[in-house]
Amino acid sequence: MSTFWSPLVRELDPYVPGEQPKGQNLVKLNTNENPFPPSPRVRQAISDNEILALRLYPDPDSSRLKKTIAEYYQLASDQVFVGNGSDEVLAHSFVAFFKQPQPILFPDVSYSFYPVYANLFGIETKTPALNKDFTIDISAFDQPNGGVILPNPNAPTGIYLSLDDIRSLVEANTESVVIIDEAYIDFGGESAVCLINEYDNLLIVQTLSKSRSLAGLRVGYAMGQVHLIEALDRVKNSFNSYPLDRLAEVAAIAAFEDEAYFVECCNKIMATREWTIEQLTKLGFSILPSKTNFLFAKPSHKGAQSVFNELRAKGIIVRFFKKPGLSDYLRISIGTRDEMTMLIDALTES
Ligand code: PMP
């Protein structure tokens, strides 16, 4: 704390990202990154010419990337917004839609950046509790609000809501914007992008960080009807004209153009997920049903924190949330089959 801090900064409670260890030889299963490298086309796209062009500012609208994403999802280019990671897209969305007199709604267990943005932007929140089985109680979102946001599948539970549930949620909230954060949708869920042209209050947010192996590139995007995208552009152009650098734009386009590689990586991760569930179940873990690249798993033989510490000592990092209701569980990202074998071996020994 310093006397120079503004009253706002004094009140902030910043998000704490999972550890990014500096040392090598660790099995890193703590931040839901993709264990496979990006598509080989990404490297080709970052050509010498692109590097020489770095002396010039990038296209402030990232028009080529927007066109690529729009074509991929059968939308128009002006239905797409891009930003520096979906975190930035989410932050702009809070300003664009949620800075309202009424509180916004999100589940009490969901992405822990939402309360941080709400705090930063002075937005009131209400957080309906999950059901006992960790599923989202849709009916709790049928109340007056200044906006609704939830991850689908949810994080850190991994539990997925059906398209019918998303439809009900959007229809119950026609007076406010409903944001579905689909960071993990490519690991077995069905995206609600197909509902965009039906609902003027639906915004879908996605990222290249998980299913496209580009967490280090920082590219996220939102899709919705034109009037929603216009609002995001107004916020973005009041904050940073060039959120995506030249290399990020060409690399992101290349990732979208390699559909075969994308499908192959997602399939491998889903197969490894199912294998890991079987192995963990044999070891007595209870695991929530996951349609993501991570598992939320509860050890039966010991407390989650002890298991976390033991794994850490063996060079395997998973995520532990020291929060009421979550502290019995570990969140374990799905790595390669070899990495998951190392995890299972380490747990078998303990
Ligand atoms: N939404 C959810 C639910 C997440 O778990 C994450 C990753 N921490 C993000 C959004 C942000 O991802 P990124 O900024 O890398 O696109």
Short mmCIF file of C-alpha atoms and ligand atoms in Angstrom, two decimals:
data_model
loop_
_atom_site.label_atom_id
_atom_site.label_comp_id
_atom_site.label_asym_id
_atom_site.label_seq_id
_atom_site.Cartn_x
_atom_site.Cartn_y
_atom_site.Cartn_z
CA MET A 1 0.00 0.00 0.00
CA SER A 2 1.33 3.44 -0.89
CA THR A 3 -0.06 6.91 -0.28
CA PHE A 4 0.13 7.42 -4.05
CA TRP A 5 -2.42 4.70 -4.72
CA SER A 6 -5.81 5.88 -5.90
CA PRO A 7 -8.84 4.90 -3.79
CA LEU A 8 -9.80 2.49 -6.61
CA VAL A 9 -6.44 0.70 -6.53
CA ARG A 10 -6.64 0.36 -2.76
CA GLU A 11 -9.90 -1.56 -3.16
CA LEU A 12 -8.73 -3.94 -5.92
CA ASP A 13 -8.50 -7.66 -5.34
CA PRO A 14 -6.53 -8.80 -8.42
CA TYR A 15 -6.80 -12.18 -10.13
CA VAL A 16 -3.95 -14.56 -9.38
CA PRO A 17 -3.05 -16.70 -12.41
CA GLY A 18 -1.78 -20.27 -12.01
CA GLU A 19 1.94 -20.64 -11.53
CA GLN A 20 4.15 -20.37 -14.67
CA PRO A 21 7.29 -22.07 -13.34
CA LYS A 22 10.66 -20.94 -14.67
CA GLY A 23 12.40 -24.30 -14.21
CA GLN A 24 12.18 -27.12 -16.75
CA ASN A 25 11.21 -30.76 -16.38
CA LEU A 26 7.96 -30.08 -14.61
CA VAL A 27 4.73 -31.70 -15.68
CA LYS A 28 2.55 -28.63 -15.96
CA LEU A 29 -1.11 -29.51 -15.48
CA ASN A 30 -2.21 -26.31 -13.72
CA THR A 31 -3.43 -23.74 -16.27
CA ASN A 32 -5.36 -25.77 -18.84
CA GLU A 33 -2.87 -25.16 -21.60
CA ASN A 34 -2.78 -27.47 -24.60
CA PRO A 35 0.04 -30.05 -24.37
CA PHE A 36 0.54 -30.05 -28.14
CA PRO A 37 2.38 -27.32 -30.08
CA PRO A 38 0.43 -24.94 -32.31
CA SER A 39 -0.24 -25.97 -35.91
CA PRO A 40 2.97 -26.03 -38.03
CA ARG A 41 1.26 -23.42 -40.21
CA VAL A 42 1.60 -20.92 -37.38
CA ARG A 43 5.40 -21.00 -37.69
CA GLN A 44 5.19 -20.62 -41.47
CA ALA A 45 2.87 -17.63 -41.08
CA ILE A 46 5.41 -15.77 -38.94
CA SER A 47 7.61 -15.13 -41.97
CA ASP A 48 10.61 -12.84 -42.39
CA ASN A 49 8.36 -10.43 -44.27
CA GLU A 50 5.96 -10.27 -41.34
CA ILE A 51 8.89 -9.59 -39.03
CA LEU A 52 10.16 -6.78 -41.29
CA ALA A 53 6.66 -5.34 -41.30
CA LEU A 54 6.74 -5.02 -37.51
CA ARG A 55 8.02 -1.47 -37.92
CA LEU A 56 4.48 -0.60 -39.02
CA TYR A 57 1.44 -0.58 -36.75
CA PRO A 58 -0.91 -3.51 -37.30
CA ASP A 59 -4.40 -3.24 -38.78
CA PRO A 60 -6.36 -1.71 -35.86
CA ASP A 61 -9.43 -3.74 -36.85
CA SER A 62 -7.64 -7.07 -37.48
CA SER A 63 -9.97 -7.33 -40.48
CA ARG A 64 -8.35 -10.40 -42.00
CA LEU A 65 -8.63 -12.35 -38.77
CA LYS A 66 -12.24 -11.23 -38.26
CA LYS A 67 -13.05 -12.41 -41.80
CA THR A 68 -11.37 -15.77 -41.13
CA ILE A 69 -13.31 -16.28 -37.88
CA ALA A 70 -16.57 -15.10 -39.47
CA GLU A 71 -16.22 -17.56 -42.34
CA TYR A 72 -15.33 -20.37 -39.95
CA TYR A 73 -18.54 -19.83 -37.95
CA GLN A 74 -20.71 -18.74 -40.90
CA LEU A 75 -21.17 -15.22 -39.62
CA ALA A 76 -20.55 -11.79 -41.14
CA SER A 77 -17.23 -10.05 -40.36
CA ASP A 78 -19.04 -7.31 -38.44
CA GLN A 79 -20.38 -9.97 -36.04
CA VAL A 80 -16.86 -10.66 -34.76
CA PHE A 81 -14.70 -8.77 -32.27
CA VAL A 82 -11.09 -9.73 -31.46
CA GLY A 83 -8.88 -8.87 -28.51
CA ASN A 84 -5.70 -9.61 -26.61
CA GLY A 85 -6.81 -12.90 -25.12
CA SER A 86 -10.42 -13.58 -24.17
CA ASP A 87 -9.62 -11.97 -20.81
CA GLU A 88 -9.40 -8.61 -22.57
CA VAL A 89 -12.54 -9.35 -24.59
CA LEU A 90 -14.34 -10.17 -21.32
CA ALA A 91 -13.06 -6.99 -19.67
CA HIS A 92 -14.36 -4.87 -22.56
CA SER A 93 -17.66 -6.74 -22.43
CA PHE A 94 -18.09 -5.85 -18.76
CA VAL A 95 -17.68 -2.16 -19.62
CA ALA A 96 -19.78 -2.37 -22.79
CA PHE A 97 -22.79 -4.22 -21.31
CA PHE A 98 -22.56 -4.72 -17.56
CA LYS A 99 -21.87 -1.23 -16.25
CA GLN A 100 -25.53 -0.90 -15.27
CA PRO A 101 -27.38 0.08 -12.10
CA GLN A 102 -28.62 -3.50 -11.59
CA PRO A 103 -26.27 -6.25 -10.36
CA ILE A 104 -24.96 -8.78 -12.85
CA LEU A 105 -25.36 -12.52 -12.29
CA PHE A 106 -22.82 -15.32 -12.50
CA PRO A 107 -22.61 -18.68 -10.70
CA ASP A 108 -20.85 -18.60 -7.32
CA VAL A 109 -18.42 -21.15 -8.71
CA SER A 110 -17.18 -19.99 -12.10
CA TYR A 111 -14.22 -18.18 -13.66
CA SER A 112 -12.60 -16.20 -10.88
CA PHE A 113 -11.79 -13.26 -13.14
CA TYR A 114 -15.47 -12.20 -13.27
CA PRO A 115 -15.58 -10.78 -9.71
CA VAL A 116 -12.23 -9.09 -10.35
CA TYR A 117 -13.58 -7.21 -13.39
CA ALA A 118 -16.76 -6.35 -11.52
CA ASN A 119 -14.66 -4.87 -8.74
CA LEU A 120 -12.42 -2.95 -11.15
CA PHE A 121 -15.37 -1.42 -12.99
CA GLY A 122 -17.59 -0.85 -9.95
CA ILE A 123 -20.28 -3.33 -11.00
CA GLU A 124 -22.54 -4.97 -8.39
CA THR A 125 -22.80 -8.75 -8.56
CA LYS A 126 -25.14 -11.51 -7.41
CA THR A 127 -23.81 -15.06 -7.49
CA PRO A 128 -26.46 -17.80 -7.42
CA ALA A 129 -25.20 -21.01 -5.80
CA LEU A 130 -24.57 -24.13 -7.85
CA ASN A 131 -26.69 -27.20 -7.19
CA LYS A 132 -25.19 -29.76 -4.78
CA ASP A 133 -23.86 -31.79 -7.72
CA PHE A 134 -22.01 -28.69 -9.01
CA THR A 135 -24.40 -28.19 -11.95
CA ILE A 136 -25.67 -24.67 -12.69
CA ASP A 137 -29.22 -23.95 -11.51
CA ILE A 138 -30.62 -22.19 -14.59
CA SER A 139 -33.78 -21.08 -12.77
CA ALA A 140 -31.67 -18.93 -10.41
CA PHE A 141 -30.82 -16.71 -13.39
CA ASP A 142 -34.44 -15.80 -13.94
CA GLN A 143 -34.42 -12.59 -11.86
CA PRO A 144 -33.90 -8.90 -12.65
CA ASN A 145 -30.25 -8.19 -13.52
CA GLY A 146 -27.83 -5.93 -15.38
CA GLY A 147 -26.34 -8.86 -17.30
CA VAL A 148 -25.53 -12.57 -17.07
CA ILE A 149 -22.20 -14.28 -17.65
CA LEU A 150 -21.17 -17.89 -17.32
CA PRO A 151 -18.57 -20.21 -18.72
CA ASN A 152 -19.90 -23.13 -20.74
CA PRO A 153 -18.52 -25.63 -19.93
CA ASN A 154 -18.12 -24.17 -16.46
CA ALA A 155 -14.72 -23.66 -14.87
CA PRO A 156 -13.33 -25.10 -12.68
CA THR A 157 -16.01 -27.82 -12.60
CA GLY A 158 -15.84 -28.78 -16.30
CA ILE A 159 -19.61 -29.32 -16.37
CA TYR A 160 -21.41 -28.49 -19.63
CA LEU A 161 -24.88 -26.98 -20.15
CA SER A 162 -26.87 -28.12 -23.19
CA LEU A 163 -27.85 -25.79 -26.00
CA ASP A 164 -31.45 -26.00 -24.76
CA ASP A 165 -30.37 -24.70 -21.35
CA ILE A 166 -28.45 -21.84 -22.98
CA ARG A 167 -31.53 -21.03 -25.04
CA SER A 168 -33.70 -20.91 -21.90
CA LEU A 169 -31.18 -18.68 -20.17
CA VAL A 170 -31.10 -16.23 -23.08
CA GLU A 171 -34.90 -16.23 -23.39
CA ALA A 172 -35.34 -15.59 -19.65
CA ASN A 173 -33.13 -12.48 -19.89
CA THR A 174 -34.26 -10.56 -22.94
CA GLU A 175 -33.67 -7.22 -21.16
CA SER A 176 -29.95 -7.82 -20.61
CA VAL A 177 -26.91 -9.23 -22.38
CA VAL A 178 -26.08 -12.87 -21.73
CA ILE A 179 -22.41 -13.71 -22.24
CA ILE A 180 -21.43 -17.34 -22.70
CA ASP A 181 -17.71 -17.79 -22.16
CA GLU A 182 -16.84 -20.78 -24.34
CA ALA A 183 -13.13 -21.01 -23.53
CA TYR A 184 -13.42 -24.83 -23.35
CA ILE A 185 -16.24 -25.54 -25.83
CA ASP A 186 -14.08 -27.40 -28.37
CA PHE A 187 -13.50 -30.36 -26.06
CA GLY A 188 -16.87 -32.00 -26.60
CA GLY A 189 -19.54 -29.31 -26.15
CA GLU A 190 -21.80 -27.73 -28.75
CA SER A 191 -21.21 -24.00 -29.24
CA ALA A 192 -24.13 -21.58 -28.93
CA VAL A 193 -22.77 -19.60 -31.90
CA CYS A 194 -25.64 -21.09 -33.93
CA LEU A 195 -28.09 -19.05 -31.79
CA ILE A 196 -26.53 -15.65 -32.46
CA ASN A 197 -28.78 -14.64 -35.34
CA GLU A 198 -31.85 -15.60 -33.29
CA TYR A 199 -31.07 -13.57 -30.16
CA ASP A 200 -30.04 -9.92 -30.03
CA ASN A 201 -28.80 -10.25 -26.43
CA LEU A 202 -26.39 -13.19 -26.82
CA LEU A 203 -22.61 -12.74 -26.92
CA ILE A 204 -20.28 -15.72 -27.27
CA VAL A 205 -16.66 -15.38 -26.18
CA GLN A 206 -13.98 -17.85 -27.27
CA THR A 207 -10.19 -18.11 -27.20
CA LEU A 208 -7.27 -19.58 -29.13
CA SER A 209 -5.51 -20.30 -25.83
CA LYS A 210 -6.88 -23.79 -25.19
CA SER A 211 -8.04 -25.81 -28.19
CA ARG A 212 -5.68 -24.07 -30.65
CA SER A 213 -2.54 -24.27 -28.48
CA LEU A 214 -1.90 -20.52 -28.56
CA ALA A 215 -2.11 -19.36 -24.94
CA GLY A 216 1.17 -17.49 -25.43
CA LEU A 217 -0.12 -15.56 -28.44
CA ARG A 218 -2.99 -13.88 -26.55
CA VAL A 219 -5.92 -13.94 -28.98
CA GLY A 220 -9.56 -14.13 -27.98
CA TYR A 221 -12.78 -13.13 -29.75
CA ALA A 222 -16.45 -12.43 -29.28
CA MET A 223 -19.33 -13.16 -31.63
CA GLY A 224 -22.76 -11.60 -31.55
CA GLN A 225 -25.17 -9.38 -33.46
CA VAL A 226 -23.70 -6.23 -35.00
CA HIS A 227 -25.00 -3.83 -32.33
CA LEU A 228 -23.16 -5.80 -29.62
CA ILE A 229 -19.92 -5.85 -31.60
CA GLU A 230 -20.25 -2.09 -32.17
CA ALA A 231 -20.41 -1.56 -28.40
CA LEU A 232 -17.23 -3.61 -27.93
CA ASP A 233 -15.48 -1.61 -30.66
CA ARG A 234 -16.43 1.62 -28.91
CA VAL A 235 -14.80 0.38 -25.70
CA LYS A 236 -11.74 -1.01 -27.47
CA ASN A 237 -11.21 2.21 -29.39
CA SER A 238 -11.39 4.12 -26.10
CA PHE A 239 -8.68 1.91 -24.62
CA ASN A 240 -6.14 0.47 -27.11
CA SER A 241 -6.33 0.88 -30.90
CA TYR A 242 -4.03 -2.09 -31.59
CA PRO A 243 -4.74 -4.94 -29.18
CA LEU A 244 -3.49 -7.57 -31.65
CA ASP A 245 0.01 -7.27 -33.01
CA ARG A 246 0.88 -8.24 -36.59
CA LEU A 247 2.31 -11.63 -35.64
CA ALA A 248 -0.71 -12.49 -33.51
CA GLU A 249 -3.06 -11.77 -36.39
CA VAL A 250 -1.25 -13.87 -39.01
CA ALA A 251 -0.61 -16.70 -36.56
CA ALA A 252 -4.24 -16.80 -35.46
CA ILE A 253 -5.40 -16.93 -39.09
CA ALA A 254 -3.00 -19.81 -39.75
CA ALA A 255 -4.38 -21.72 -36.76
CA PHE A 256 -7.95 -21.39 -38.06
CA GLU A 257 -6.86 -22.55 -41.51
CA ASP A 258 -5.52 -25.87 -40.19
CA GLU A 259 -8.77 -27.60 -39.30
CA ALA A 260 -7.33 -31.12 -39.54
CA TYR A 261 -4.64 -30.39 -36.95
CA PHE A 262 -7.15 -28.70 -34.64
CA VAL A 263 -9.53 -31.68 -34.78
CA GLU A 264 -6.68 -34.14 -34.26
CA CYS A 265 -5.40 -32.32 -31.14
CA CYS A 266 -8.87 -31.96 -29.61
CA ASN A 267 -9.60 -35.65 -30.24
CA LYS A 268 -6.33 -36.72 -28.64
CA ILE A 269 -7.04 -34.58 -25.58
CA MET A 270 -10.59 -35.94 -25.23
CA ALA A 271 -9.33 -39.53 -25.53
CA THR A 272 -6.64 -38.89 -22.91
CA ARG A 273 -9.26 -37.27 -20.69
CA GLU A 274 -11.41 -40.41 -20.78
CA TRP A 275 -8.35 -42.60 -20.07
CA THR A 276 -7.34 -40.37 -17.13
CA ILE A 277 -10.88 -40.52 -15.71
CA GLU A 278 -10.72 -44.33 -15.75
CA GLN A 279 -7.33 -44.39 -14.03
CA LEU A 280 -8.25 -41.79 -11.40
CA THR A 281 -11.51 -43.58 -10.69
CA LYS A 282 -9.55 -46.80 -10.02
CA LEU A 283 -7.47 -44.81 -7.53
CA GLY A 284 -10.63 -43.78 -5.70
CA PHE A 285 -11.01 -40.22 -7.01
CA SER A 286 -14.51 -38.85 -7.63
CA ILE A 287 -14.55 -36.79 -10.79
CA LEU A 288 -17.12 -34.34 -12.08
CA PRO A 289 -18.30 -35.00 -15.67
CA SER A 290 -15.98 -32.95 -17.88
CA LYS A 291 -16.38 -31.59 -21.40
CA THR A 292 -13.14 -29.62 -21.09
CA ASN A 293 -9.38 -30.18 -21.19
CA PHE A 294 -9.28 -30.53 -17.40
CA LEU A 295 -10.79 -32.61 -14.62
CA PHE A 296 -12.14 -31.48 -11.28
CA ALA A 297 -11.28 -34.44 -9.12
CA LYS A 298 -11.61 -35.26 -5.44
CA PRO A 299 -9.14 -37.68 -3.85
CA SER A 300 -10.64 -40.09 -1.33
CA HIS A 301 -7.50 -41.29 0.45
CA LYS A 302 -6.16 -37.86 1.50
CA GLY A 303 -7.05 -34.19 1.47
CA ALA A 304 -6.68 -32.38 -1.86
CA GLN A 305 -4.08 -30.00 -0.49
CA SER A 306 -1.80 -32.85 0.68
CA VAL A 307 -2.11 -34.52 -2.72
CA PHE A 308 -1.32 -31.17 -4.37
CA ASN A 309 1.84 -30.79 -2.23
CA GLU A 310 2.98 -34.35 -2.84
CA LEU A 311 2.57 -33.98 -6.59
CA ARG A 312 4.41 -30.64 -6.49
CA ALA A 313 7.33 -32.31 -4.71
CA LYS A 314 7.44 -34.84 -7.56
CA GLY A 315 7.50 -32.11 -10.20
CA ILE A 316 3.83 -32.33 -11.20
CA ILE A 317 1.84 -29.12 -10.87
CA VAL A 318 -1.95 -29.16 -10.68
CA ARG A 319 -4.31 -26.45 -9.35
CA PHE A 320 -5.72 -26.29 -5.85
CA PHE A 321 -8.32 -23.66 -4.88
CA LYS A 322 -8.28 -22.86 -1.20
CA LYS A 323 -11.93 -21.80 -1.24
CA PRO A 324 -14.98 -23.10 0.60
CA GLY A 325 -16.70 -25.79 -1.45
CA LEU A 326 -13.71 -26.24 -3.79
CA SER A 327 -10.90 -27.19 -1.44
CA ASP A 328 -11.75 -30.91 -1.52
CA TYR A 329 -10.89 -30.97 -5.22
CA LEU A 330 -7.92 -30.63 -7.54
CA ARG A 331 -8.18 -29.20 -11.01
CA ILE A 332 -6.01 -31.25 -13.31
CA SER A 333 -5.34 -30.15 -16.90
CA ILE A 334 -5.18 -32.90 -19.52
CA GLY A 335 -1.63 -33.22 -20.82
CA THR A 336 -0.16 -35.76 -23.20
CA ARG A 337 -0.75 -39.43 -22.53
CA ASP A 338 2.82 -39.66 -21.19
CA GLU A 339 2.26 -36.77 -18.80
CA MET A 340 -0.97 -38.29 -17.54
CA THR A 341 0.79 -41.62 -17.06
CA MET A 342 3.37 -39.83 -14.91
CA LEU A 343 0.54 -38.30 -12.90
CA ILE A 344 -1.14 -41.66 -12.36
CA ASP A 345 2.19 -43.29 -11.43
CA ALA A 346 2.91 -40.52 -8.91
CA LEU A 347 -0.55 -40.89 -7.38
CA THR A 348 -0.28 -44.68 -7.25
CA GLU A 349 2.94 -44.40 -5.23
CA SER A 350 1.48 -41.94 -2.72
N1 PMP B 1 -12.51 -17.87 -19.61
C1 PMP B 1 -12.26 -18.95 -18.87
C2 PMP B 1 -13.40 -19.72 -18.31
C3 PMP B 1 -10.94 -19.35 -18.62
O1 PMP B 1 -10.68 -20.41 -17.85
C4 PMP B 1 -9.87 -18.60 -19.19
C5 PMP B 1 -8.44 -19.01 -18.96
N2 PMP B 1 -7.90 -18.69 -17.74
C6 PMP B 1 -10.19 -17.46 -19.93
C7 PMP B 1 -11.51 -17.14 -20.15
C8 PMP B 1 -9.14 -16.55 -20.48
O2 PMP B 1 -8.37 -17.11 -21.49
P1 PMP B 1 -7.47 -16.25 -22.44
O3 PMP B 1 -7.35 -14.84 -21.88
O4 PMP B 1 -6.16 -16.95 -22.46
O5 PMP B 1 -8.14 -16.24 -23.77
#
